[in-house]
Amino acid sequence: FTESGAPVPHASVSGVASSGPSVILLSVRPIVSGSFDGGRTWTTVLTTETLAQGVVDLGYTTATQGVAIVGTYRSSGLLLGGLFITRDGGHTWSTVSFSGG
């Protein structure tokens, strides 16, 4: 392997997702960083509410739609906290709301 582009912006990564050869998302609690130019540059695309929250699952369902499942780590275990969705390939994210029935 040879290094290409900028260094990965995190020392340890908990999740990786890609929708194609030039798009990479990396999650490190509580941040998701994205590169849309094959790793040459990186930007923070999602920040969860607190440091205790972390992205526990990250992935794409299509080339433009992706999801991030957020959980809070407690001494008693993992408490799932929310779902975020992107519809523009990972550039912007919004919270998915659920209503009880």
mmCIF file with all atom_site columns, C-alpha atoms in Angstrom:
data_model
loop_
_atom_site.group_PDB
_atom_site.id
_atom_site.type_symbol
_atom_site.label_atom_id
_atom_site.label_alt_id
_atom_site.label_comp_id
_atom_site.label_asym_id
_atom_site.label_entity_id
_atom_site.label_seq_id
_atom_site.pdbx_PDB_ins_code
_atom_site.Cartn_x
_atom_site.Cartn_y
_atom_site.Cartn_z
_atom_site.occupancy
_atom_site.B_iso_or_equiv
_atom_site.pdbx_formal_charge
_atom_site.auth_seq_id
_atom_site.auth_comp_id
_atom_site.auth_asym_id
_atom_site.auth_atom_id
_atom_site.pdbx_PDB_model_num
ATOM 1   C CA . PHE A 1 1   ? 0.000   0.000  0.000  1.00 0.00 ? 1   PHE A CA 1
ATOM 2   C CA . THR A 1 2   ? 1.079   3.556  -0.554 1.00 0.00 ? 2   THR A CA 1
ATOM 3   C CA . GLU A 1 3   ? -0.214  6.626  1.201  1.00 0.00 ? 3   GLU A CA 1
ATOM 4   C CA . SER A 1 4   ? -2.417  8.840  -0.890 1.00 0.00 ? 4   SER A CA 1
ATOM 5   C CA . GLY A 1 5   ? -4.178  11.952 0.244  1.00 0.00 ? 5   GLY A CA 1
ATOM 6   C CA . ALA A 1 6   ? -4.350  13.454 3.708  1.00 0.00 ? 6   ALA A CA 1
ATOM 7   C CA . PRO A 1 7   ? -3.862  11.426 6.896  1.00 0.00 ? 7   PRO A CA 1
ATOM 8   C CA . VAL A 1 8   ? -7.010  9.948  8.409  1.00 0.00 ? 8   VAL A CA 1
ATOM 9   C CA . PRO A 1 9   ? -8.267  12.562 10.896 1.00 0.00 ? 9   PRO A CA 1
ATOM 10  C CA . HIS A 1 10  ? -8.618  10.120 13.818 1.00 0.00 ? 10  HIS A CA 1
ATOM 11  C CA . ALA A 1 11  ? -6.169  7.874  15.651 1.00 0.00 ? 11  ALA A CA 1
ATOM 12  C CA . SER A 1 12  ? -8.714  5.082  16.087 1.00 0.00 ? 12  SER A CA 1
ATOM 13  C CA . VAL A 1 13  ? -11.850 4.526  14.039 1.00 0.00 ? 13  VAL A CA 1
ATOM 14  C CA . SER A 1 14  ? -14.970 2.667  15.165 1.00 0.00 ? 14  SER A CA 1
ATOM 15  C CA . GLY A 1 15  ? -16.794 2.568  11.828 1.00 0.00 ? 15  GLY A CA 1
ATOM 16  C CA . VAL A 1 16  ? -16.138 2.945  8.118  1.00 0.00 ? 16  VAL A CA 1
ATOM 17  C CA . ALA A 1 17  ? -18.611 3.308  5.250  1.00 0.00 ? 17  ALA A CA 1
ATOM 18  C CA . SER A 1 18  ? -18.181 4.013  1.560  1.00 0.00 ? 18  SER A CA 1
ATOM 19  C CA . SER A 1 19  ? -20.634 4.534  -1.275 1.00 0.00 ? 19  SER A CA 1
ATOM 20  C CA . GLY A 1 20  ? -17.991 4.480  -4.006 1.00 0.00 ? 20  GLY A CA 1
ATOM 21  C CA . PRO A 1 21  ? -14.289 4.832  -4.697 1.00 0.00 ? 21  PRO A CA 1
ATOM 22  C CA . SER A 1 22  ? -14.064 8.527  -3.758 1.00 0.00 ? 22  SER A CA 1
ATOM 23  C CA . VAL A 1 23  ? -16.441 8.649  -0.731 1.00 0.00 ? 23  VAL A CA 1
ATOM 24  C CA . ILE A 1 24  ? -15.338 7.521  2.731  1.00 0.00 ? 24  ILE A CA 1
ATOM 25  C CA . LEU A 1 25  ? -17.037 8.081  6.097  1.00 0.00 ? 25  LEU A CA 1
ATOM 26  C CA . LEU A 1 26  ? -15.248 7.387  9.392  1.00 0.00 ? 26  LEU A CA 1
ATOM 27  C CA . SER A 1 27  ? -16.897 7.370  12.800 1.00 0.00 ? 27  SER A CA 1
ATOM 28  C CA . VAL A 1 28  ? -15.233 8.057  16.118 1.00 0.00 ? 28  VAL A CA 1
ATOM 29  C CA . ARG A 1 29  ? -17.470 8.853  19.066 1.00 0.00 ? 29  ARG A CA 1
ATOM 30  C CA . PRO A 1 30  ? -19.095 11.445 18.801 1.00 0.00 ? 30  PRO A CA 1
ATOM 31  C CA . ILE A 1 31  ? -17.921 12.488 15.298 1.00 0.00 ? 31  ILE A CA 1
ATOM 32  C CA . VAL A 1 32  ? -18.387 11.288 11.722 1.00 0.00 ? 32  VAL A CA 1
ATOM 33  C CA . SER A 1 33  ? -15.799 12.616 9.287  1.00 0.00 ? 33  SER A CA 1
ATOM 34  C CA . GLY A 1 34  ? -16.144 12.398 5.530  1.00 0.00 ? 34  GLY A CA 1
ATOM 35  C CA . SER A 1 35  ? -13.939 12.571 2.494  1.00 0.00 ? 35  SER A CA 1
ATOM 36  C CA . PHE A 1 36  ? -15.552 13.073 -0.889 1.00 0.00 ? 36  PHE A CA 1
ATOM 37  C CA . ASP A 1 37  ? -12.357 13.248 -2.923 1.00 0.00 ? 37  ASP A CA 1
ATOM 38  C CA . GLY A 1 38  ? -10.730 9.885  -2.256 1.00 0.00 ? 38  GLY A CA 1
ATOM 39  C CA . GLY A 1 39  ? -9.158  10.873 1.060  1.00 0.00 ? 39  GLY A CA 1
ATOM 40  C CA . ARG A 1 40  ? -7.364  14.025 -0.074 1.00 0.00 ? 40  ARG A CA 1
ATOM 41  C CA . THR A 1 41  ? -9.377  16.197 2.335  1.00 0.00 ? 41  THR A CA 1
ATOM 42  C CA . TRP A 1 42  ? -11.569 15.474 5.381  1.00 0.00 ? 42  TRP A CA 1
ATOM 43  C CA . THR A 1 43  ? -14.399 17.362 7.070  1.00 0.00 ? 43  THR A CA 1
ATOM 44  C CA . THR A 1 44  ? -16.661 16.741 10.057 1.00 0.00 ? 44  THR A CA 1
ATOM 45  C CA . VAL A 1 45  ? -20.104 15.895 8.662  1.00 0.00 ? 45  VAL A CA 1
ATOM 46  C CA . LEU A 1 46  ? -21.940 14.833 11.854 1.00 0.00 ? 46  LEU A CA 1
ATOM 47  C CA . THR A 1 47  ? -21.438 15.430 15.564 1.00 0.00 ? 47  THR A CA 1
ATOM 48  C CA . THR A 1 48  ? -23.699 13.714 18.089 1.00 0.00 ? 48  THR A CA 1
ATOM 49  C CA . GLU A 1 49  ? -24.955 15.525 21.175 1.00 0.00 ? 49  GLU A CA 1
ATOM 50  C CA . THR A 1 50  ? -22.468 14.394 23.830 1.00 0.00 ? 50  THR A CA 1
ATOM 51  C CA . LEU A 1 51  ? -19.138 12.621 24.147 1.00 0.00 ? 51  LEU A CA 1
ATOM 52  C CA . ALA A 1 52  ? -20.951 9.670  25.763 1.00 0.00 ? 52  ALA A CA 1
ATOM 53  C CA . GLN A 1 53  ? -22.876 9.136  22.533 1.00 0.00 ? 53  GLN A CA 1
ATOM 54  C CA . GLY A 1 54  ? -21.257 7.284  19.713 1.00 0.00 ? 54  GLY A CA 1
ATOM 55  C CA . VAL A 1 55  ? -22.061 5.994  16.277 1.00 0.00 ? 55  VAL A CA 1
ATOM 56  C CA . VAL A 1 56  ? -22.566 2.259  16.743 1.00 0.00 ? 56  VAL A CA 1
ATOM 57  C CA . ASP A 1 57  ? -23.413 1.507  13.105 1.00 0.00 ? 57  ASP A CA 1
ATOM 58  C CA . LEU A 1 58  ? -22.688 3.438  9.937  1.00 0.00 ? 58  LEU A CA 1
ATOM 59  C CA . GLY A 1 59  ? -23.534 2.518  6.377  1.00 0.00 ? 59  GLY A CA 1
ATOM 60  C CA . TYR A 1 60  ? -24.964 3.358  2.990  1.00 0.00 ? 60  TYR A CA 1
ATOM 61  C CA . THR A 1 61  ? -28.211 1.944  1.616  1.00 0.00 ? 61  THR A CA 1
ATOM 62  C CA . THR A 1 62  ? -27.704 3.592  -1.806 1.00 0.00 ? 62  THR A CA 1
ATOM 63  C CA . ALA A 1 63  ? -25.035 5.835  -3.323 1.00 0.00 ? 63  ALA A CA 1
ATOM 64  C CA . THR A 1 64  ? -26.750 8.900  -1.841 1.00 0.00 ? 64  THR A CA 1
ATOM 65  C CA . GLN A 1 65  ? -28.621 7.577  1.209  1.00 0.00 ? 65  GLN A CA 1
ATOM 66  C CA . GLY A 1 66  ? -26.864 6.493  4.381  1.00 0.00 ? 66  GLY A CA 1
ATOM 67  C CA . VAL A 1 67  ? -27.645 5.945  8.039  1.00 0.00 ? 67  VAL A CA 1
ATOM 68  C CA . ALA A 1 68  ? -25.863 6.365  11.353 1.00 0.00 ? 68  ALA A CA 1
ATOM 69  C CA . ILE A 1 69  ? -27.225 4.642  14.451 1.00 0.00 ? 69  ILE A CA 1
ATOM 70  C CA . VAL A 1 70  ? -26.235 6.418  17.656 1.00 0.00 ? 70  VAL A CA 1
ATOM 71  C CA . GLY A 1 71  ? -26.013 4.898  21.126 1.00 0.00 ? 71  GLY A CA 1
ATOM 72  C CA . THR A 1 72  ? -24.980 6.015  24.588 1.00 0.00 ? 72  THR A CA 1
ATOM 73  C CA . TYR A 1 73  ? -22.461 3.903  26.463 1.00 0.00 ? 73  TYR A CA 1
ATOM 74  C CA . ARG A 1 74  ? -23.317 3.349  30.123 1.00 0.00 ? 74  ARG A CA 1
ATOM 75  C CA . SER A 1 75  ? -21.739 1.119  32.756 1.00 0.00 ? 75  SER A CA 1
ATOM 76  C CA . SER A 1 76  ? -24.787 -1.174 32.479 1.00 0.00 ? 76  SER A CA 1
ATOM 77  C CA . GLY A 1 77  ? -24.372 -1.511 28.696 1.00 0.00 ? 77  GLY A CA 1
ATOM 78  C CA . LEU A 1 78  ? -25.319 0.204  25.475 1.00 0.00 ? 78  LEU A CA 1
ATOM 79  C CA . LEU A 1 79  ? -28.485 2.284  25.292 1.00 0.00 ? 79  LEU A CA 1
ATOM 80  C CA . LEU A 1 80  ? -29.576 3.023  21.726 1.00 0.00 ? 80  LEU A CA 1
ATOM 81  C CA . GLY A 1 81  ? -30.316 6.674  21.271 1.00 0.00 ? 81  GLY A CA 1
ATOM 82  C CA . GLY A 1 82  ? -31.170 7.648  17.743 1.00 0.00 ? 82  GLY A CA 1
ATOM 83  C CA . LEU A 1 83  ? -30.957 7.435  14.002 1.00 0.00 ? 83  LEU A CA 1
ATOM 84  C CA . PHE A 1 84  ? -29.504 9.941  11.569 1.00 0.00 ? 84  PHE A CA 1
ATOM 85  C CA . ILE A 1 85  ? -29.983 9.864  7.789  1.00 0.00 ? 85  ILE A CA 1
ATOM 86  C CA . THR A 1 86  ? -28.221 11.469 4.848  1.00 0.00 ? 86  THR A CA 1
ATOM 87  C CA . ARG A 1 87  ? -29.802 11.814 1.443  1.00 0.00 ? 87  ARG A CA 1
ATOM 88  C CA . ASP A 1 88  ? -26.934 13.654 -0.247 1.00 0.00 ? 88  ASP A CA 1
ATOM 89  C CA . GLY A 1 89  ? -24.153 11.096 0.033  1.00 0.00 ? 89  GLY A CA 1
ATOM 90  C CA . GLY A 1 90  ? -23.025 12.033 3.545  1.00 0.00 ? 90  GLY A CA 1
ATOM 91  C CA . HIS A 1 91  ? -22.562 15.795 3.285  1.00 0.00 ? 91  HIS A CA 1
ATOM 92  C CA . THR A 1 92  ? -25.507 16.654 5.560  1.00 0.00 ? 92  THR A CA 1
ATOM 93  C CA . TRP A 1 93  ? -27.423 14.620 8.145  1.00 0.00 ? 93  TRP A CA 1
ATOM 94  C CA . SER A 1 94  ? -30.791 14.909 9.850  1.00 0.00 ? 94  SER A CA 1
ATOM 95  C CA . THR A 1 95  ? -32.386 13.174 12.819 1.00 0.00 ? 95  THR A CA 1
ATOM 96  C CA . VAL A 1 96  ? -35.040 10.571 12.126 1.00 0.00 ? 96  VAL A CA 1
ATOM 97  C CA . SER A 1 97  ? -37.961 10.953 14.533 1.00 0.00 ? 97  SER A CA 1
ATOM 98  C CA . PHE A 1 98  ? -40.157 8.075  15.635 1.00 0.00 ? 98  PHE A CA 1
ATOM 99  C CA . SER A 1 99  ? -43.604 8.523  17.084 1.00 0.00 ? 99  SER A CA 1
ATOM 100 C CA . GLY A 1 100 ? -45.174 6.065  19.519 1.00 0.00 ? 100 GLY A CA 1
ATOM 101 C CA . GLY A 1 101 ? -48.459 4.501  18.605 1.00 0.00 ? 101 GLY A CA 1
#
